[in-house]
CSV table of C-alpha atoms in Angstrom, one decimal:
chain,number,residue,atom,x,y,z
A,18,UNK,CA,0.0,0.0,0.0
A,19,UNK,CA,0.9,3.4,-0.1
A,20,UNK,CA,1.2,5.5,3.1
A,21,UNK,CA,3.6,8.0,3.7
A,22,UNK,CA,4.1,9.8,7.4
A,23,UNK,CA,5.2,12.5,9.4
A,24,UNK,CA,5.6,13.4,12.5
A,25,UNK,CA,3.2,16.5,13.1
A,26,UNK,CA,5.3,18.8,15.1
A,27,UNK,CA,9.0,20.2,15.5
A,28,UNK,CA,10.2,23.2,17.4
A,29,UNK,CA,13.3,24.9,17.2
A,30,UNK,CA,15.4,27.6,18.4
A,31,UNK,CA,16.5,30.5,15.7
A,32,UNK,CA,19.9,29.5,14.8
A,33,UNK,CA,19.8,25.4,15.6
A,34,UNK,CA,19.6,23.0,13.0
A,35,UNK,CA,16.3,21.1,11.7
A,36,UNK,CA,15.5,17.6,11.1
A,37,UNK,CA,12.2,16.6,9.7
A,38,UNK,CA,11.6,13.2,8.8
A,39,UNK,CA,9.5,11.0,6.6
A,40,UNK,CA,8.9,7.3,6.4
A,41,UNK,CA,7.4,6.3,3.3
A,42,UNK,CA,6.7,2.2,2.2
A,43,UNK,CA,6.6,2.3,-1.3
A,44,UNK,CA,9.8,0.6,-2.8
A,45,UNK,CA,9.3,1.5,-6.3
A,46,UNK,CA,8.8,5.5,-5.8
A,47,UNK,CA,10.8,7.0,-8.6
A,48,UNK,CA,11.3,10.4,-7.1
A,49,UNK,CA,10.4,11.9,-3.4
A,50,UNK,CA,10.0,15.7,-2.6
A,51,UNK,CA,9.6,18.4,-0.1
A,52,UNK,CA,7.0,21.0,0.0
A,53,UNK,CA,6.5,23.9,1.9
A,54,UNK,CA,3.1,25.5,3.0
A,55,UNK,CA,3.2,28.5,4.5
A,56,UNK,CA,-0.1,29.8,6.3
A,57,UNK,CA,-2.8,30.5,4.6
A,58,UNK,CA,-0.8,29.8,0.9
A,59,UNK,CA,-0.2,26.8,-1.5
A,60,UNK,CA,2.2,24.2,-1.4
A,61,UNK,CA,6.0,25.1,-2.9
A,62,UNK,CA,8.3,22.6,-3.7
A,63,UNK,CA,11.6,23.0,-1.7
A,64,UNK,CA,13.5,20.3,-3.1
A,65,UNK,CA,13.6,16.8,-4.5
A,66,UNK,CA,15.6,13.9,-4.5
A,67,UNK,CA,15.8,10.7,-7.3
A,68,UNK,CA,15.4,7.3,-5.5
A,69,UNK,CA,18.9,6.5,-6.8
A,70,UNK,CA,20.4,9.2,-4.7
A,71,UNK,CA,21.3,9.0,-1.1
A,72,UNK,CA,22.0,12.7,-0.2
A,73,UNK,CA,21.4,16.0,-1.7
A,74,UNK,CA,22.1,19.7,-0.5
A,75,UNK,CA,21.1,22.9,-1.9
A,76,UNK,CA,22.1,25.8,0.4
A,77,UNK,CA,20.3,25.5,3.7
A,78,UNK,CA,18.6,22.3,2.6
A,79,UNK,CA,20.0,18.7,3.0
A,80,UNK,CA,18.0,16.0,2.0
A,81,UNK,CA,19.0,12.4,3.2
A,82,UNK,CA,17.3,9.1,1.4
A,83,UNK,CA,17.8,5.8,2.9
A,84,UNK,CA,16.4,3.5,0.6
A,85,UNK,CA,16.2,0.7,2.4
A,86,UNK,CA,14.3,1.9,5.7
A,87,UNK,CA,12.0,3.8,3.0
A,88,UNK,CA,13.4,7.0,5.1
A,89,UNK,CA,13.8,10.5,4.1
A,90,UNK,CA,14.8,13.1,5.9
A,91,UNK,CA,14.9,17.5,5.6
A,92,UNK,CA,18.0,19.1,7.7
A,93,UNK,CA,17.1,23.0,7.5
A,94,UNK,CA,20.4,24.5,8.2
A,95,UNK,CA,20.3,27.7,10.5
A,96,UNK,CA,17.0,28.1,11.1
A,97,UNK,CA,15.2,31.4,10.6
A,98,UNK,CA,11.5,32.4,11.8
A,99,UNK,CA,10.8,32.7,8.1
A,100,UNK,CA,11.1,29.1,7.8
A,101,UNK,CA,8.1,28.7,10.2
A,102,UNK,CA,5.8,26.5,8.2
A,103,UNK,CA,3.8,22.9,7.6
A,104,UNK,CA,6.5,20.9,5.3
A,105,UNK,CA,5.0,18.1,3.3
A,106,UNK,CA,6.8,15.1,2.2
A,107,UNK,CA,5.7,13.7,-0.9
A,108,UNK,CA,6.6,10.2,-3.3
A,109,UNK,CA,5.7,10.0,-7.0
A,110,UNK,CA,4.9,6.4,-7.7
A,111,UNK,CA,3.5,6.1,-10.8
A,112,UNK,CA,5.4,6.6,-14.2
A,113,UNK,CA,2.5,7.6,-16.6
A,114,UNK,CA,0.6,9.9,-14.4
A,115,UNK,CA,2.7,11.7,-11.9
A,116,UNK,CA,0.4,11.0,-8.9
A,117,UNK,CA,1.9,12.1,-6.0
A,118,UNK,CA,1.7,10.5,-2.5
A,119,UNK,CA,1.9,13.1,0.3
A,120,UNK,CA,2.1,13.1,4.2
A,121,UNK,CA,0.4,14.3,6.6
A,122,UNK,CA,2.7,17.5,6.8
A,123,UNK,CA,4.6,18.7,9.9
A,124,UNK,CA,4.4,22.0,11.3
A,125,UNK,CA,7.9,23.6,12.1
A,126,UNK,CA,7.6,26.3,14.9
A,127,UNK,CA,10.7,28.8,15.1
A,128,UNK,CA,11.3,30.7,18.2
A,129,UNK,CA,13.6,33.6,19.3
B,9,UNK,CA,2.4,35.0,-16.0
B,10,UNK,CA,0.1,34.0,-13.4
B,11,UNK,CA,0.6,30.5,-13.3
B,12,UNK,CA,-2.1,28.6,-11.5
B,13,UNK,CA,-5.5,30.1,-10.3
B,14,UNK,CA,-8.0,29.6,-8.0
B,15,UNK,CA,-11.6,30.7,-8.0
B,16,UNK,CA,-13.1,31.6,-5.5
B,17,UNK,CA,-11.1,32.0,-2.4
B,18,UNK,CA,-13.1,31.7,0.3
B,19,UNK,CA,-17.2,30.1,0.0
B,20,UNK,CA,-19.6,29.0,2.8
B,21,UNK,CA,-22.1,26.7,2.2
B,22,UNK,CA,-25.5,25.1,3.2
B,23,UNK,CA,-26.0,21.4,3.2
B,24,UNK,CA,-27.4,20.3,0.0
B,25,UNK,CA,-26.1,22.9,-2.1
B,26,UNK,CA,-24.1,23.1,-5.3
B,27,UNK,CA,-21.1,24.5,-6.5
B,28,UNK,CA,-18.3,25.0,-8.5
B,29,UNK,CA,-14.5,25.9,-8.2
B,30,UNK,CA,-12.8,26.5,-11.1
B,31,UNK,CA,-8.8,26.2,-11.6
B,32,UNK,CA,-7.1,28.0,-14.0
B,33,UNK,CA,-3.3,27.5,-15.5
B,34,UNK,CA,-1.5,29.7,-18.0
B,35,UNK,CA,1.7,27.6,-18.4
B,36,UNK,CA,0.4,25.2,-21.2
B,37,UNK,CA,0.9,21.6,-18.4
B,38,UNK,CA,-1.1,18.8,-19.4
B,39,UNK,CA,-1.9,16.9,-15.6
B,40,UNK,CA,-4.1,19.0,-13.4
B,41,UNK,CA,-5.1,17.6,-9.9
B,42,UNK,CA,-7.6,18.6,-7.4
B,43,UNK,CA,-6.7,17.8,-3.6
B,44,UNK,CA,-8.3,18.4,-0.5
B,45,UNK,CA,-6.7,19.5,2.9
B,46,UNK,CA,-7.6,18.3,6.0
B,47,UNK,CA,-6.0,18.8,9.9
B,48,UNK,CA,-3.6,15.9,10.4
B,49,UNK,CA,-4.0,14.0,6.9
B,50,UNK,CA,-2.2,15.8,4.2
B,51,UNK,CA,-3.2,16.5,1.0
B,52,UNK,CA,-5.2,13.5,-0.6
B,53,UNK,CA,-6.3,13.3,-4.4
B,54,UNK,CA,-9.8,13.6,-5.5
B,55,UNK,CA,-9.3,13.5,-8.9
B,56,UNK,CA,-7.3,14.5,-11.9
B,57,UNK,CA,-6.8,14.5,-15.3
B,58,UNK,CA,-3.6,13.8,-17.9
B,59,UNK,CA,-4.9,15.8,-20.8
B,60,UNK,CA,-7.5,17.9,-22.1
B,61,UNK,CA,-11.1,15.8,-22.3
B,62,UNK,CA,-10.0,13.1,-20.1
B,63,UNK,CA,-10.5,12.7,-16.1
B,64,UNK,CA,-9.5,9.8,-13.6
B,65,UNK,CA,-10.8,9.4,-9.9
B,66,UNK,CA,-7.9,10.1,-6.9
B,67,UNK,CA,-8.3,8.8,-3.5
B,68,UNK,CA,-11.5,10.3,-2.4
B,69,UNK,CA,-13.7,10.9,-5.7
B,70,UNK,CA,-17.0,10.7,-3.6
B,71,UNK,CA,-19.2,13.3,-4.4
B,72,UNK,CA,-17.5,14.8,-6.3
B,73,UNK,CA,-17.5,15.7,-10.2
B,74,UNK,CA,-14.9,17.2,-12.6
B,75,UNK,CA,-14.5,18.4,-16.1
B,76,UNK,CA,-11.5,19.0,-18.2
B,77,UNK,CA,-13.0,20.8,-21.4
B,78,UNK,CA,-10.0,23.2,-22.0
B,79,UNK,CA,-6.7,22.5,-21.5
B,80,UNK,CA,-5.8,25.7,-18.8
B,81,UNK,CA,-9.1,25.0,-16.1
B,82,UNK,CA,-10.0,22.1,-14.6
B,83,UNK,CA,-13.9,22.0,-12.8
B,84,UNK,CA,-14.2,20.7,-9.6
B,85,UNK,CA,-18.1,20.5,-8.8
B,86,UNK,CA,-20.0,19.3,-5.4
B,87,UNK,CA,-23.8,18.5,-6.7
B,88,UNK,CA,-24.8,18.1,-3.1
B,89,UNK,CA,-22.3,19.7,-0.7
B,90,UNK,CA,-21.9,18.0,2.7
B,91,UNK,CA,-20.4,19.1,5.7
B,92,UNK,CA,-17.9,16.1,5.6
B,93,UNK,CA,-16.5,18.6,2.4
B,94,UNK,CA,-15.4,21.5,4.5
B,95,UNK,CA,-12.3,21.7,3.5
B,96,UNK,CA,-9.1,23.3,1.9
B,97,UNK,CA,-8.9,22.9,-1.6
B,98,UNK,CA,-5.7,22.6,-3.7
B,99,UNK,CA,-5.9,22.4,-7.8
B,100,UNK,CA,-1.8,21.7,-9.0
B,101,UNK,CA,-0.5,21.2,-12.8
B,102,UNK,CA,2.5,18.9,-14.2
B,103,UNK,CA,3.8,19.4,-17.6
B,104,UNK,CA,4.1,16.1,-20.0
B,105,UNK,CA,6.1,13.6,-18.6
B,106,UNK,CA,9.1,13.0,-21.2
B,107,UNK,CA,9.9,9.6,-20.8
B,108,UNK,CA,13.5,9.6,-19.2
B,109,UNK,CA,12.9,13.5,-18.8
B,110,UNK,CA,14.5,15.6,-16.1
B,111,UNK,CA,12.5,16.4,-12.9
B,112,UNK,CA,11.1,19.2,-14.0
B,113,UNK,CA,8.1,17.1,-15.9
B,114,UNK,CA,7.7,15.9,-12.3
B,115,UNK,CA,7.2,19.0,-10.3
B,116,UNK,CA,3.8,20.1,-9.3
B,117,UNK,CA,2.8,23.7,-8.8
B,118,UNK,CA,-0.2,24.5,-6.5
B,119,UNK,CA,-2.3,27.3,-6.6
B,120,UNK,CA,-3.3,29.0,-3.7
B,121,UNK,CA,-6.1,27.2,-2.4
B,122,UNK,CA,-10.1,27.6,-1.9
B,123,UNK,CA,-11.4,27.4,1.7
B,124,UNK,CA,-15.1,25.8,1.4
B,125,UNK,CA,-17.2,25.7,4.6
B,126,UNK,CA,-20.4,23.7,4.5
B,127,UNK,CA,-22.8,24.4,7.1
């Protein structure tokens, strides 16, 4: 089956590091993704990751796979208040239709 | 360039009534997808469609209907709205997949969502 999940709450200090997780069980997702929601707005994809890859990093953002524990994982470098948000993970399973699997979205509170 | 649209915003309404939200994209994708919001379950899929003229059912297609006769909007309509459909609406677009393509035929771009309250 096809479940994907999140833990539904992080807090962090301005400054520390970030670590939200994701546990998906689909083996044959193709690509996974994070998205960002900020109140009251749409979803914005923050990154992405191939299924062949076990790490990617683009500024801030470090995204860790591990394949075999279906785990994936968003390290938020430095965290700002501005990165306060619900952060969706997301698997695309499907080759001919690009249906897209999400969780159930954690909210990431930033204080002073 | 407004890229994906929404219409309306923000509707209450009463049990047994109908309506309509309409999504509109200006960037030429082919997939369009309508998802619902709810507190502690994501976003789940109602329906969709992969091209002009042609719908498919999502996760939760239960009363609900939806067109695809133009390319840029997609139709989401509730015949008989229910309070178990007060919700936050998503509509979001993918361009073609190009077999063996680059990630970019994979990305979907949300519009901004349609708050429906049904009383």
């Amino acid at each position: 089956g096809e479940d994907v999940e999140q833990s539904l709450f992080l807090s962090v200090r301005e400054g520390d590091s970030s670590v939200i997780n994701c546990t998906y069980t689909d083996s044959s997702s193709t690509y996974l993704y994070w998205y960002k929601q900020e109140p009251g707005a749409g979803l914005q994809l923050l990154t992405y990751i191939f299924s062949n890859m076990d790490m990617k990093q683009d500024q801030r953002l470090t995204v860790l796979l591990n394949k075999k524990d279906k785990h994936l994982s968003l390290r938020i470098a430095d965290t700002q208040t501005g990165d306060s948000a619900i952060y969706f993970c997301a698997e695309s399973i499907k080759l001919n239709t690009d249906k897209l699997i999400f969780g159930t979205g954690t909210r990431l509170q930033v204080f002073p | 360039n407004a890229g994906v649209t929404q219409t309306p915003k923000f509707r209450v309404l009463k049990t047994g009534q109908s309506m309509t939200l309409l999504c509109a994209q200006d960037m030429n994708h082919e997939y369009m997808y309508w998802y619902r919001q709810d507190p502690g379950m994501g976003l789940r899929l109602i329906h969709y469609s992969v091209g002009e003229g042609t719908t498919a059912k999502g996760e939760v297609p239960d009363g609900y209907n939806v067109s695809r006769l133009k390319k840029q909007n997609f139709l989401l309509g509730l015949e008989s709205a229910a309070p178990s459909q007060t919700s936050v609406y998503f509509c979001a677009t993918t361009p073609l997949r190009i077999a063996g393509g680059t990630l970019g035929t994979d990305t979907q771009y949300f519009g901004p969502g349609t708050r429906l309250t049904v009383l």
